[in-house]
């Protein structure tokens, strides 16, 4: 089946895609930071040929002071589209879903190493997106993302096509000790391996395993390693002092 969505990824050429103060000089005010972030989003819209105000992003627990049950999803509709700037809509959830009823509206999430998961039901015309960092993969958010589609629109597994976005790859993601967040030992036994230079973590492999476990076979994986590609922001490189200027990549989709 043909895809009905357009998937995109920003990089350093598109701006910082964040208002986080750590990415700006100390003398820059909050108002100036938000203004620059807003400008980046408007310019992204122009690049894609849509309104840059029409971008949705969830507020995920662990990254903000919000609590909700694991795997919570929100199905976007008109009630979420009353503000001029959709980015200001408060959406506390792991997963956002939108239907083909709403073309040219972006659903996305910033990242700087973590994979973004985009799951499209090509028959029913619904697509779900989730930000799958290591702690979220550990609690099986990839499976919850598929379950959200099954619950939301009674999807058939065979109709779901998955894109795993650009992210840090196993060759680059290395811990000196076994990571404390990896509490799901069965999940990680083949995806965290001890090598001569430390523990290598295969986030994409762990996501693929979960998708295969629920019967997903249509999977596309971005080959880009954010820690190796100089055009992409990387949190790992930032921590190592290898990245001169900080920011985030924004990964998302919209219906044609």
Short mmCIF file of C-alpha atoms in Angstrom, two decimals:
data_model
loop_
_atom_site.label_atom_id
_atom_site.label_comp_id
_atom_site.label_asym_id
_atom_site.label_seq_id
_atom_site.Cartn_x
_atom_site.Cartn_y
_atom_site.Cartn_z
CA UNK A 1 0.00 0.00 0.00
CA UNK A 2 1.14 3.51 -0.79
CA UNK A 3 1.99 5.85 2.06
CA UNK A 4 -0.27 8.85 2.60
CA UNK A 5 2.18 10.76 4.80
CA UNK A 6 5.33 12.81 4.34
CA UNK A 7 8.10 12.09 6.86
CA UNK A 8 10.81 14.69 7.46
CA UNK A 9 13.81 15.30 9.69
CA UNK A 10 15.49 18.62 10.45
CA UNK A 11 19.16 19.06 11.26
CA UNK A 12 21.62 21.83 12.12
CA UNK A 13 20.84 23.67 8.90
CA UNK A 14 17.25 24.21 10.11
CA UNK A 15 18.15 25.85 13.43
CA UNK A 16 18.21 24.73 17.05
CA UNK A 17 14.53 23.67 17.13
CA UNK A 18 14.48 24.33 20.86
CA UNK A 19 14.09 27.15 23.36
CA UNK A 20 16.17 25.32 26.01
CA UNK A 21 18.54 27.88 27.60
CA UNK A 22 21.49 25.45 27.47
CA UNK A 23 21.58 25.86 23.69
CA UNK A 24 21.90 29.67 23.81
CA UNK A 25 24.36 32.28 25.13
CA UNK A 26 23.69 33.20 28.78
CA UNK A 27 22.73 36.78 27.91
CA UNK A 28 19.82 35.70 25.71
CA UNK A 29 16.41 36.26 27.37
CA UNK A 30 13.61 33.70 27.49
CA UNK A 31 11.55 35.89 25.17
CA UNK A 32 14.39 35.99 22.64
CA UNK A 33 14.86 32.22 22.86
CA UNK A 34 11.18 31.55 22.26
CA UNK A 35 11.15 34.03 19.38
CA UNK A 36 14.06 32.24 17.71
CA UNK A 37 12.44 28.84 18.26
CA UNK A 38 9.17 30.13 16.81
CA UNK A 39 11.05 31.52 13.80
CA UNK A 40 12.68 28.11 13.22
CA UNK A 41 9.25 26.43 13.25
CA UNK A 42 7.76 28.98 10.86
CA UNK A 43 10.72 28.50 8.51
CA UNK A 44 10.29 24.73 8.70
CA UNK A 45 6.68 25.17 7.62
CA UNK A 46 7.75 27.30 4.67
CA UNK A 47 10.28 24.65 3.67
CA UNK A 48 7.57 21.97 3.74
CA UNK A 49 4.90 24.14 2.16
CA UNK A 50 2.60 24.25 5.19
CA UNK A 51 1.75 26.59 8.07
CA UNK A 52 4.56 26.46 10.66
CA UNK A 53 1.98 27.19 13.39
CA UNK A 54 0.41 23.80 12.75
CA UNK A 55 2.88 21.59 14.63
CA UNK A 56 1.90 19.28 17.50
CA UNK A 57 4.27 17.76 20.07
CA UNK A 58 3.46 15.73 23.19
CA UNK A 59 4.67 16.54 26.71
CA UNK A 60 6.29 13.27 27.71
CA UNK A 61 6.80 12.19 31.30
CA UNK A 62 10.41 11.83 32.31
CA UNK A 63 11.17 14.94 30.27
CA UNK A 64 8.69 17.14 32.16
CA UNK A 65 6.84 17.23 35.47
CA UNK A 66 3.80 15.33 34.27
CA UNK A 67 2.42 11.91 35.18
CA UNK A 68 0.13 9.56 33.26
CA UNK A 69 -0.17 5.80 32.67
CA UNK A 70 2.54 4.26 30.47
CA UNK A 71 1.53 4.23 26.82
CA UNK A 72 -1.07 6.98 27.08
CA UNK A 73 -2.07 8.29 23.66
CA UNK A 74 -3.99 11.30 22.41
CA UNK A 75 -6.01 11.24 19.19
CA UNK A 76 -5.76 14.75 17.79
CA UNK A 77 -8.90 16.46 16.53
CA UNK A 78 -10.54 19.88 16.23
CA UNK A 79 -10.60 20.51 19.97
CA UNK A 80 -6.78 20.59 19.92
CA UNK A 81 -6.71 23.08 17.03
CA UNK A 82 -8.17 26.24 18.57
CA UNK A 83 -4.88 28.12 19.24
CA UNK A 84 -3.03 30.00 16.52
CA UNK A 85 0.16 28.12 17.46
CA UNK A 86 -0.61 24.40 17.92
CA UNK A 87 2.75 23.90 19.63
CA UNK A 88 1.28 25.66 22.68
CA UNK A 89 -1.37 22.92 23.09
CA UNK A 90 -0.56 20.94 26.26
CA UNK A 91 -0.57 17.24 25.30
CA UNK A 92 0.65 15.07 28.20
CA UNK A 93 1.14 11.66 26.57
CA UNK A 94 3.65 9.18 25.20
CA UNK A 95 1.95 8.92 21.81
CA UNK A 96 0.15 11.29 19.46
CA UNK A 97 -2.15 10.00 16.71
CA UNK A 98 -3.72 11.92 13.84
CA UNK A 99 -5.89 10.84 10.92
CA UNK A 100 -5.79 11.65 7.23
CA UNK A 101 -8.82 13.84 7.90
CA UNK A 102 -6.32 16.54 8.88
CA UNK A 103 -3.84 17.11 6.03
CA UNK A 104 -0.82 19.40 6.33
CA UNK A 105 -0.73 19.29 10.13
CA UNK A 106 2.60 18.18 11.59
CA UNK A 107 2.99 15.70 14.42
CA UNK A 108 6.58 15.47 15.58
CA UNK A 109 9.13 15.48 18.36
CA UNK A 110 12.62 16.87 18.92
CA UNK A 111 15.52 14.46 19.41
CA UNK A 112 19.30 14.49 19.56
CA UNK A 113 20.12 10.74 19.46
CA UNK A 114 16.85 9.05 20.49
CA UNK A 115 14.80 7.30 17.77
CA UNK A 116 11.44 8.73 16.79
CA UNK A 117 8.91 6.04 15.89
CA UNK A 118 6.29 6.76 13.20
CA UNK A 119 3.65 4.05 12.69
CA UNK A 120 1.23 4.45 9.78
CA UNK A 121 -1.92 2.42 9.27
CA UNK A 122 -2.09 2.83 5.52
CA UNK A 123 -5.53 1.28 5.19
CA UNK A 124 -7.40 3.11 7.96
CA UNK A 125 -5.53 6.41 7.50
CA UNK A 126 -4.18 6.90 11.03
CA UNK A 127 -0.57 7.49 12.08
CA UNK A 128 1.01 7.39 15.55
CA UNK A 129 4.29 8.96 16.67
CA UNK A 130 6.35 8.40 19.81
CA UNK A 131 9.74 9.51 21.12
CA UNK A 132 11.59 6.30 22.05
CA UNK A 133 14.61 7.10 24.19
CA UNK A 134 16.34 4.34 26.11
CA UNK A 135 14.15 4.48 29.25
CA UNK A 136 11.00 4.43 27.08
CA UNK A 137 12.23 1.48 25.04
CA UNK A 138 12.97 -0.25 28.36
CA UNK A 139 9.27 0.08 29.33
CA UNK A 140 8.18 -1.13 25.87
CA UNK A 141 6.89 2.10 24.39
CA UNK A 142 7.32 0.73 20.82
CA UNK A 143 4.78 -2.00 21.65
CA UNK A 144 2.51 0.55 23.33
CA UNK A 145 2.64 2.68 20.17
CA UNK A 146 1.35 -0.21 18.08
CA UNK A 147 -1.27 -1.02 20.75
CA UNK A 148 -2.44 2.60 20.58
CA UNK A 149 -3.27 2.18 16.88
CA UNK A 150 -5.02 -1.13 17.54
CA UNK A 151 -7.11 0.51 20.26
CA UNK A 152 -7.72 3.81 18.50
CA UNK A 153 -8.85 2.62 15.08
CA UNK A 154 -8.90 -1.19 15.26
CA UNK A 155 -5.85 -1.45 12.99
CA UNK A 156 -4.80 -4.70 11.38
CA UNK A 157 -1.11 -5.43 12.08
CA UNK A 158 -0.42 -6.18 8.42
CA UNK A 159 -1.54 -2.65 7.44
CA UNK A 160 0.92 -0.88 9.78
CA UNK A 161 4.17 0.47 8.31
CA UNK A 162 6.84 1.71 10.70
CA UNK A 163 9.65 4.23 10.28
CA UNK A 164 12.47 4.37 12.85
CA UNK A 165 14.11 7.76 12.53
CA UNK A 166 17.74 8.80 12.59
CA UNK A 167 19.38 8.03 15.93
CA UNK A 168 22.58 7.06 17.65
CA UNK A 169 23.64 3.59 16.54
CA UNK A 170 25.23 0.73 18.46
CA UNK A 171 28.73 1.60 17.24
CA UNK A 172 28.46 5.06 18.83
CA UNK A 173 26.30 4.52 21.93
CA UNK A 174 28.72 3.29 24.59
CA UNK A 175 28.53 3.22 28.42
CA UNK A 176 31.49 2.48 30.67
CA UNK A 177 29.15 0.49 32.96
CA UNK A 178 25.98 -1.51 32.39
CA UNK A 179 23.26 1.20 32.34
CA UNK A 180 21.05 1.43 35.44
CA UNK A 181 17.95 2.20 33.36
CA UNK A 182 18.19 -1.17 31.56
CA UNK A 183 16.00 -3.04 34.05
CA UNK A 184 14.24 -5.17 31.42
CA UNK A 185 16.99 -7.78 31.19
CA UNK A 186 15.15 -10.05 28.74
CA UNK A 187 14.73 -7.18 26.29
CA UNK A 188 18.35 -6.02 26.42
CA UNK A 189 20.19 -9.35 26.57
CA UNK A 190 21.04 -9.22 22.86
CA UNK A 191 21.07 -5.44 22.52
CA UNK A 192 23.49 -4.35 25.24
CA UNK A 193 26.81 -6.07 24.64
CA UNK A 194 30.06 -5.75 26.52
CA UNK A 195 32.98 -5.03 24.20
CA UNK A 196 36.57 -3.95 24.73
CA UNK A 197 35.67 -0.25 24.90
CA UNK A 198 32.52 -0.59 27.04
CA UNK A 199 28.86 -1.53 26.83
CA UNK A 200 27.39 -0.93 23.37
CA UNK A 201 23.66 -0.18 23.29
CA UNK A 202 21.54 -1.03 20.26
CA UNK A 203 18.40 1.09 20.60
CA UNK A 204 17.20 0.32 17.08
CA UNK A 205 17.66 -3.43 17.56
CA UNK A 206 15.62 -3.34 20.78
CA UNK A 207 12.84 -1.42 19.00
CA UNK A 208 12.85 -3.89 16.10
CA UNK A 209 12.55 -6.80 18.52
CA UNK A 210 9.46 -5.30 20.14
CA UNK A 211 7.89 -4.59 16.76
CA UNK A 212 8.57 -8.13 15.58
CA UNK A 213 7.13 -9.50 18.84
CA UNK A 214 3.74 -7.95 17.99
CA UNK A 215 3.85 -9.01 14.34
CA UNK A 216 5.09 -5.88 12.57
CA UNK A 217 7.10 -6.73 9.45
CA UNK A 218 6.97 -3.49 7.43
CA UNK A 219 9.86 -1.56 8.96
CA UNK A 220 12.07 1.16 7.47
CA UNK A 221 15.13 2.33 9.42
CA UNK A 222 17.04 5.54 8.83
CA UNK A 223 20.73 4.70 8.28
CA UNK A 224 21.87 8.01 9.79
CA UNK A 225 23.88 7.80 13.01
CA UNK A 226 23.33 11.15 14.74
CA UNK A 227 26.63 10.79 16.61
CA UNK A 228 28.58 10.39 13.36
CA UNK A 229 26.76 12.62 10.90
CA UNK A 230 28.10 16.19 11.36
CA UNK A 231 24.83 17.71 10.11
CA UNK A 232 22.84 16.30 13.03
CA UNK A 233 22.70 17.37 16.66
CA UNK A 234 23.84 14.68 19.09
CA UNK A 235 23.39 14.72 22.88
CA UNK A 236 26.24 12.22 23.19
CA UNK A 237 28.62 14.47 21.27
CA UNK A 238 27.44 17.46 23.31
CA UNK A 239 28.33 15.66 26.57
CA UNK A 240 31.73 14.70 25.15
CA UNK A 241 32.44 18.28 24.12
CA UNK A 242 32.57 17.28 20.45
CA UNK A 243 29.67 19.52 19.40
CA UNK A 244 30.38 23.23 19.29
CA UNK A 245 26.78 24.41 19.15
CA UNK A 246 23.85 22.63 20.80
CA UNK A 247 20.32 22.08 19.58
CA UNK A 248 17.87 19.39 18.57
CA UNK A 249 16.71 17.73 15.39
CA UNK A 250 12.95 17.64 14.82
CA UNK A 251 11.43 14.48 13.31
CA UNK A 252 7.82 14.29 12.24
CA UNK A 253 5.22 13.69 9.57
CA UNK A 254 2.08 15.14 8.05
CA UNK A 255 -0.66 13.84 5.78
CA UNK A 256 -0.41 14.93 2.15
#
